XYZ file of C-alpha atoms in Angstrom:
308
model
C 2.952 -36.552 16.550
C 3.677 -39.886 17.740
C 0.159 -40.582 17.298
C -1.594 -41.244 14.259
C -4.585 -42.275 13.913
C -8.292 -43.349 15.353
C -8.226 -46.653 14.037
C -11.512 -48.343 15.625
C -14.328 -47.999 17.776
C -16.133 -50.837 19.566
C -19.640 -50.248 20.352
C -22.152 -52.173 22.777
C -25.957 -52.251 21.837
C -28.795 -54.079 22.994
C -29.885 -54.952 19.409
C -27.158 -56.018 17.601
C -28.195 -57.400 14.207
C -30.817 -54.408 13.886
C -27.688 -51.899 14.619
C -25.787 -54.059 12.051
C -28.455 -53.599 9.370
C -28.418 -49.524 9.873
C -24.264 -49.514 9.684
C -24.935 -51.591 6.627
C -27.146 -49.291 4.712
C -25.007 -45.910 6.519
C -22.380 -47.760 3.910
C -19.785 -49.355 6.020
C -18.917 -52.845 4.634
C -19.304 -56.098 6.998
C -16.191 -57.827 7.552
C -17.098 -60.469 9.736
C -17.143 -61.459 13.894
C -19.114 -57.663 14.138
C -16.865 -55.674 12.384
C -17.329 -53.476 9.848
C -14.545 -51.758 7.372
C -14.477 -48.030 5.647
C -13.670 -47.721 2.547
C -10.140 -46.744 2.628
C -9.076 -47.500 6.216
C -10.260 -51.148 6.673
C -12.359 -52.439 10.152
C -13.280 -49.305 12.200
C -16.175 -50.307 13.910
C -17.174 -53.738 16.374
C -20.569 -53.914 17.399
C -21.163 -56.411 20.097
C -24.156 -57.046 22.817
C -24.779 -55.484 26.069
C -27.506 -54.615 27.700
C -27.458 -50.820 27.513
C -25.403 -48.832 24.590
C -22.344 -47.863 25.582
C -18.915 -47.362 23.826
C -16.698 -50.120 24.663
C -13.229 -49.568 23.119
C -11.288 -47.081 21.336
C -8.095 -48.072 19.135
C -5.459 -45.384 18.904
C -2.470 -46.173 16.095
C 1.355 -45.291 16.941
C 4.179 -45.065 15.224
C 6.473 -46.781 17.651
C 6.860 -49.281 20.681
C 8.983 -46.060 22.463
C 5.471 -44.093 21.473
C 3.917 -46.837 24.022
C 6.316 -46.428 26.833
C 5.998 -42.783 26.710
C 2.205 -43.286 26.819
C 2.596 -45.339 29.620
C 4.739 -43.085 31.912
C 2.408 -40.272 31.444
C -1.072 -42.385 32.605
C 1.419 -43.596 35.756
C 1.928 -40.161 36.312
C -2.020 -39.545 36.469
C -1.995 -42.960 38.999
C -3.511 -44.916 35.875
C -2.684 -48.227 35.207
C -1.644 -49.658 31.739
C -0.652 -53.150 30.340
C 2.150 -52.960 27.763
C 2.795 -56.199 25.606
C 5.350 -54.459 23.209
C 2.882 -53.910 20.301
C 0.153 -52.528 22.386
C -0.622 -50.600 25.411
C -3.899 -50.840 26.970
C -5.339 -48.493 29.760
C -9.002 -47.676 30.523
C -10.328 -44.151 31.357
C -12.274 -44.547 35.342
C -15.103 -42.346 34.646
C -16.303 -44.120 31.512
C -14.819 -47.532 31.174
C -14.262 -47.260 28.392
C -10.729 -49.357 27.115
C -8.142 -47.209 25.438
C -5.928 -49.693 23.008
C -2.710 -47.644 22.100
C -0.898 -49.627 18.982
C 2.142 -49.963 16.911
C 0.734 -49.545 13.221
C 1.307 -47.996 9.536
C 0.282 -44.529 8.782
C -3.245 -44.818 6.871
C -2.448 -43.094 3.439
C -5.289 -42.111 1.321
C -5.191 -42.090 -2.592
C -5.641 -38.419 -3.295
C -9.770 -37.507 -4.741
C -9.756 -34.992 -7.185
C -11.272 -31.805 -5.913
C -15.089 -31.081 -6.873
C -15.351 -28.449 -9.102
C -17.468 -25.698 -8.501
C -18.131 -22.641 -10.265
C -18.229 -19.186 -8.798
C -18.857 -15.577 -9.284
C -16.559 -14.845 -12.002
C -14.975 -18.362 -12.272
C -16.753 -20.652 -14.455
C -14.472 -24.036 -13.528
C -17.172 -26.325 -15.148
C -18.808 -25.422 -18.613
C -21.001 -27.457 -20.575
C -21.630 -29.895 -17.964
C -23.767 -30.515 -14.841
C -22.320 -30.601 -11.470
C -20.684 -34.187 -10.954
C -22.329 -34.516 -7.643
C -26.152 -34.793 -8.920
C -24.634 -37.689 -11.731
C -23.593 -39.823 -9.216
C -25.581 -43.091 -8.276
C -23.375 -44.858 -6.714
C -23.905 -45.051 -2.426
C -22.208 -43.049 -0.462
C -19.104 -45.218 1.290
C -17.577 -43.359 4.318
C -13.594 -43.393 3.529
C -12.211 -43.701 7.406
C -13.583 -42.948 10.969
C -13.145 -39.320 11.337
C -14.092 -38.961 15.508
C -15.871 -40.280 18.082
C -17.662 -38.132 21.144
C -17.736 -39.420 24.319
C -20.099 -38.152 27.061
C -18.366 -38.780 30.965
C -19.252 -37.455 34.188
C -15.845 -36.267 34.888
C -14.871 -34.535 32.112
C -11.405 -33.364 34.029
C -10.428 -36.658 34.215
C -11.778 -38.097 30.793
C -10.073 -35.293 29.352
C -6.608 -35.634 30.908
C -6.610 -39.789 30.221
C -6.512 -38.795 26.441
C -4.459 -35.509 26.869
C -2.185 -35.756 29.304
C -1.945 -39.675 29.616
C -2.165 -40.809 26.114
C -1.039 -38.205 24.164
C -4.155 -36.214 22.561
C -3.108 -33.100 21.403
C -6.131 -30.004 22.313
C -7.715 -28.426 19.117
C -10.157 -26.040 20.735
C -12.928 -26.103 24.028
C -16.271 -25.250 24.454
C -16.094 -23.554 27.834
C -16.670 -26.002 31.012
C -18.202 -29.227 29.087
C -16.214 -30.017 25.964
C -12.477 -30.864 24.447
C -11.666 -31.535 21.271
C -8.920 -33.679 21.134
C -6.972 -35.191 18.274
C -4.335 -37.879 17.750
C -4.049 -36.854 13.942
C -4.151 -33.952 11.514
C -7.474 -34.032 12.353
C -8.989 -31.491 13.645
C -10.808 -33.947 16.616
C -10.474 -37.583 16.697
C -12.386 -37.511 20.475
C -14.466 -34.787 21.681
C -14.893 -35.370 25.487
C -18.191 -34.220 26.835
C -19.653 -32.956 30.190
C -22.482 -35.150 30.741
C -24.725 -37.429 33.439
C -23.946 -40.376 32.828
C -20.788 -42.199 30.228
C -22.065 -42.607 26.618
C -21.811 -42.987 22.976
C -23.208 -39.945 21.315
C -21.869 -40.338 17.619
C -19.017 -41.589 15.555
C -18.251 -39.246 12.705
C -17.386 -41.475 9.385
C -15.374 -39.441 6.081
C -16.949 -38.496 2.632
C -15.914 -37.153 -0.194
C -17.683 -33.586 -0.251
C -21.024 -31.914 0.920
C -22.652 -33.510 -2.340
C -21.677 -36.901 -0.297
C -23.006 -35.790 2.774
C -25.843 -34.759 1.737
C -26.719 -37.925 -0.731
C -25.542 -40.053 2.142
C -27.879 -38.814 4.683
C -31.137 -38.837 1.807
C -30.692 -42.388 1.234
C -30.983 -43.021 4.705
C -33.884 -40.926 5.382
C -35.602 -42.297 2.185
C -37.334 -45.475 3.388
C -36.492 -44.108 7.477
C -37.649 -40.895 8.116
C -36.919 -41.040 11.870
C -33.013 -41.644 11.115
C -33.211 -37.977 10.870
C -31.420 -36.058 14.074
C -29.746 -32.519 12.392
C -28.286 -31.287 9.233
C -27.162 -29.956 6.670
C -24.805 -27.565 8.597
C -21.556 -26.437 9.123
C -19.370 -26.536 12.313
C -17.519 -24.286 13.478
C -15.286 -26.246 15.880
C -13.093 -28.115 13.033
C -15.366 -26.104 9.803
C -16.798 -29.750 8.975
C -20.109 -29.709 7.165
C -22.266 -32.279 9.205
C -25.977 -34.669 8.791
C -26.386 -36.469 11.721
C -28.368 -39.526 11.716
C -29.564 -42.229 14.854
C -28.957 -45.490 14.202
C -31.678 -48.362 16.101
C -29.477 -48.472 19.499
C -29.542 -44.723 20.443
C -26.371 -43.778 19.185
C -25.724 -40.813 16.467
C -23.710 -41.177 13.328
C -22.438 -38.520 11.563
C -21.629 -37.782 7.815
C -18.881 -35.186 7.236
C -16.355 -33.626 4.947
C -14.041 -30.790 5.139
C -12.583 -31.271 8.539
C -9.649 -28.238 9.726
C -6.893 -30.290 9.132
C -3.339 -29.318 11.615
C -0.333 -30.455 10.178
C 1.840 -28.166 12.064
C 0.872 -28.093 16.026
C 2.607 -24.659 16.729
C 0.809 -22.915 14.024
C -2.692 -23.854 15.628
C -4.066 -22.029 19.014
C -6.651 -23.918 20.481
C -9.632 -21.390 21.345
C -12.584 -21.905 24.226
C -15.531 -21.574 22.344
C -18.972 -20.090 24.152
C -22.636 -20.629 22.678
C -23.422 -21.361 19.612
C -19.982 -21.799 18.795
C -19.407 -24.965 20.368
C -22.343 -26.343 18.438
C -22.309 -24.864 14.669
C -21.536 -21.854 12.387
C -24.992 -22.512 10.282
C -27.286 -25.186 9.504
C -30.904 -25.665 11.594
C -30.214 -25.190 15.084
C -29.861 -28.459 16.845
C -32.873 -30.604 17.935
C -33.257 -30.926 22.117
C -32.826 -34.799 21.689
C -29.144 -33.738 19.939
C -28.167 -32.250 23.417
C -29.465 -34.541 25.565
C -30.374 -37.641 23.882
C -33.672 -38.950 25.046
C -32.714 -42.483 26.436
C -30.032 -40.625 28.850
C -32.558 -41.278 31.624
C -33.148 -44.859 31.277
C -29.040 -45.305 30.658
C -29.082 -43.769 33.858
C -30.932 -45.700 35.714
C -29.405 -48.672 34.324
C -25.848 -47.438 35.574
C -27.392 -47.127 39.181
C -28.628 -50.238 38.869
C -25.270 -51.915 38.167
C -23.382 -50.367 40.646
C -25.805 -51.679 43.220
C-alpha cells in the first residue's frame, strides 16, 4: 500500500486548556504549540480553539511523491481539488471540511513488546508468579493513534474522498451508515459515519494489552467518574477490545489493543455487517449518548447558524 500510516489528527474545541488537561492525564505527552506525542509514534494530536468541536485535520503518511500524484488524479477524477507542493498533497472532503494532508514520510516501526503471558486450560505459561499486568504501576501511555471516526452527512461522498480519492483501502461496512477504511495494516484508520451533522466522535489511541486498557480507563475514571462512556468490550469490526472515555469538549477517546491487522489485501474480504455487529461482539451494550452523542443538537444548530 502506498499508504502508511494515520499520522495526526487536529481537533477544534471550545475549551482548550481543559481538553489539554484530559489528553494529559489519558497519557499522551505535551509537545508544545497544542500538540501532543504517543509514545512510540511522536505528535498525533493538535488541539486548537473553535467555537464548536469539530475535527479539523487529518495527516495521512506516504511512501512516495508518485504516491501524491496518484492521490491527486484520483480526487480530480471525483471533481475534487488538491494542492500538491512535492512533499505534500492537501485536499479537503465537502461534506465535513475537514483537511486531508497526504505526506511523504518514514514507515513508523515499533520495537517489538513481548507477548503477555497467560495461562490456560491445560497450559500453565506462568508458574510461581502473578500475572504481570496487576504488578504494573506505571500509567498507561498510548503507543500510536490507532483511528479516528468521523460522522458526515454524506457518507457516499465522505467515503469515496478517502477510498476512491485518497487511497483508503475498505476493511468491512456496517450496512447503509458506516466504512471502515484503512491506510495501514490496520484494520481501520477512519471509520466514516452516517450522521446529522460533521463531527468528531473518537480517536482510538494503542496499548499494550487488555490489562492496559483496562488500567488506562480506571485511572481515568478514578478521580472522574463521568469520563465513563462504554467498556470493557470487544469489537467485532477489527476484534479490538475497547473503553471508551469523553474527554471535557464532547469528543470520545478510545483505549484499545488487539486490532485485525491485514498485511496481505487479497487475503481479506471486506464484509457488510448488520446489528449488533457493527457495534461489538461482547462487552455492555452501548450507552444512547454512544450513538448519538448528546451535544449533536446544539452542534447542529451551530452549523445552521454559520451557514446563515
Amino acid at each position: 500500500m502506498a499508504l502508511h500510516r494515520l499520522t495526526s489528527i487536529t481537533i477544534a474545541v471550545p475549551n482548550v486548556a481543559e481538553t489539554a488537561a484530559y489528553y494529559t492525564d489519558f497519557g499522551l505527552e505535551p509537545a508544545g504549540d497544542g500538540w501532543f506525542a504517543s509514545r512510540d509514534a511522536g505528535r498525533q494530536l493538535r488541539i486548537v480553539h473553535a467555537a464548536t468541536r469539530r475535527l479539523i485535520e487529518v495527516r495521512i503518511g506516504a511512501d512516495t511523491p508518485d504516491d501524491l500524484a496518484a492521490a491527486a488524479a484520483r480526487l480530480r477524477r471525483l471533481g475534487i481539488p488538491g494542492h500538491t507542493d512535492g512533499s505534500t498533497l492537501t485536499a479537503y472532503d465537502k461534506a465535513t471540511a475537514v483537511r486531508a494532508v497526504v505526506e511523504v514520510g518514514p514507515r513508523l516501526t515499533q520495537t517489538p513488546v513481548p507477548a503477555t503471558v497467560y495461562n490456560g486450560p491445560g497450559r500453565a505459561d506462568r508458574t510461581g508468579r502473578r500475572a504481570p499486568g496487576i504488578l504494573r504501576t506505571d500509567r498507561v501511555r498510548p503507543r500510536k493513534l490507532g483511528h479516528a471516526v468521523i460522522g458526515t452527512t454524506d457518507f457516499d461522498a465522505t467515503t469515496a474522498f478517502f477510498r476512491d480519492g485518497l487511497g483508503f483501502k475498505a476493511s468491512d461496512y456496517i450496512a447503509d451508515h458506516g466504512a471502515f477504511l484503512r491506510c495501514s495494516t490496520d484494520h481501520h484508520n477512519i471509520l466514516v459515519l452516517a450522521a446529522p451533522v460533521p463531527f468528531l466522535h473518537h480517536s482510538s489511541w494503542q496499548v499494550d494489552d487488555i490489562d492496559e486498557v483496562g488500567r488506562g480507563a480506571s485511572a481515568m475514571l478514578e478521580d472522574h467518574p463521568e469520563r465513563h462512556i462504554w467498556g470493557l468490550g470487544r469489537h467485532h469490526a477489527g476484534s479490538n477490545f475497547f473503553w471508551y472515555l469523553k474527554d471535557p469538549a464532547g469528543n470520545f477517546s478510545e483505549y484499545y489493543s488487539d486490532m485485525d491487522c491485514i498485511v496481505d489485501d487479497q487475503l481479506w474480504t471486506p464484509e457488510v455487517l448488520e446489528g449488533a455487529k457493527g457495534l461489538f461482539n461482547w462487552g455492555p451494550p452501548p450507552p444512547p449518548s454512544f450513538l448519538a452523542p448528546e451535544d449533536l443538537a446544539a452542534l447542529m444548530t451551530g452549523t445552521h447558524s454559520e451557514a446563515r
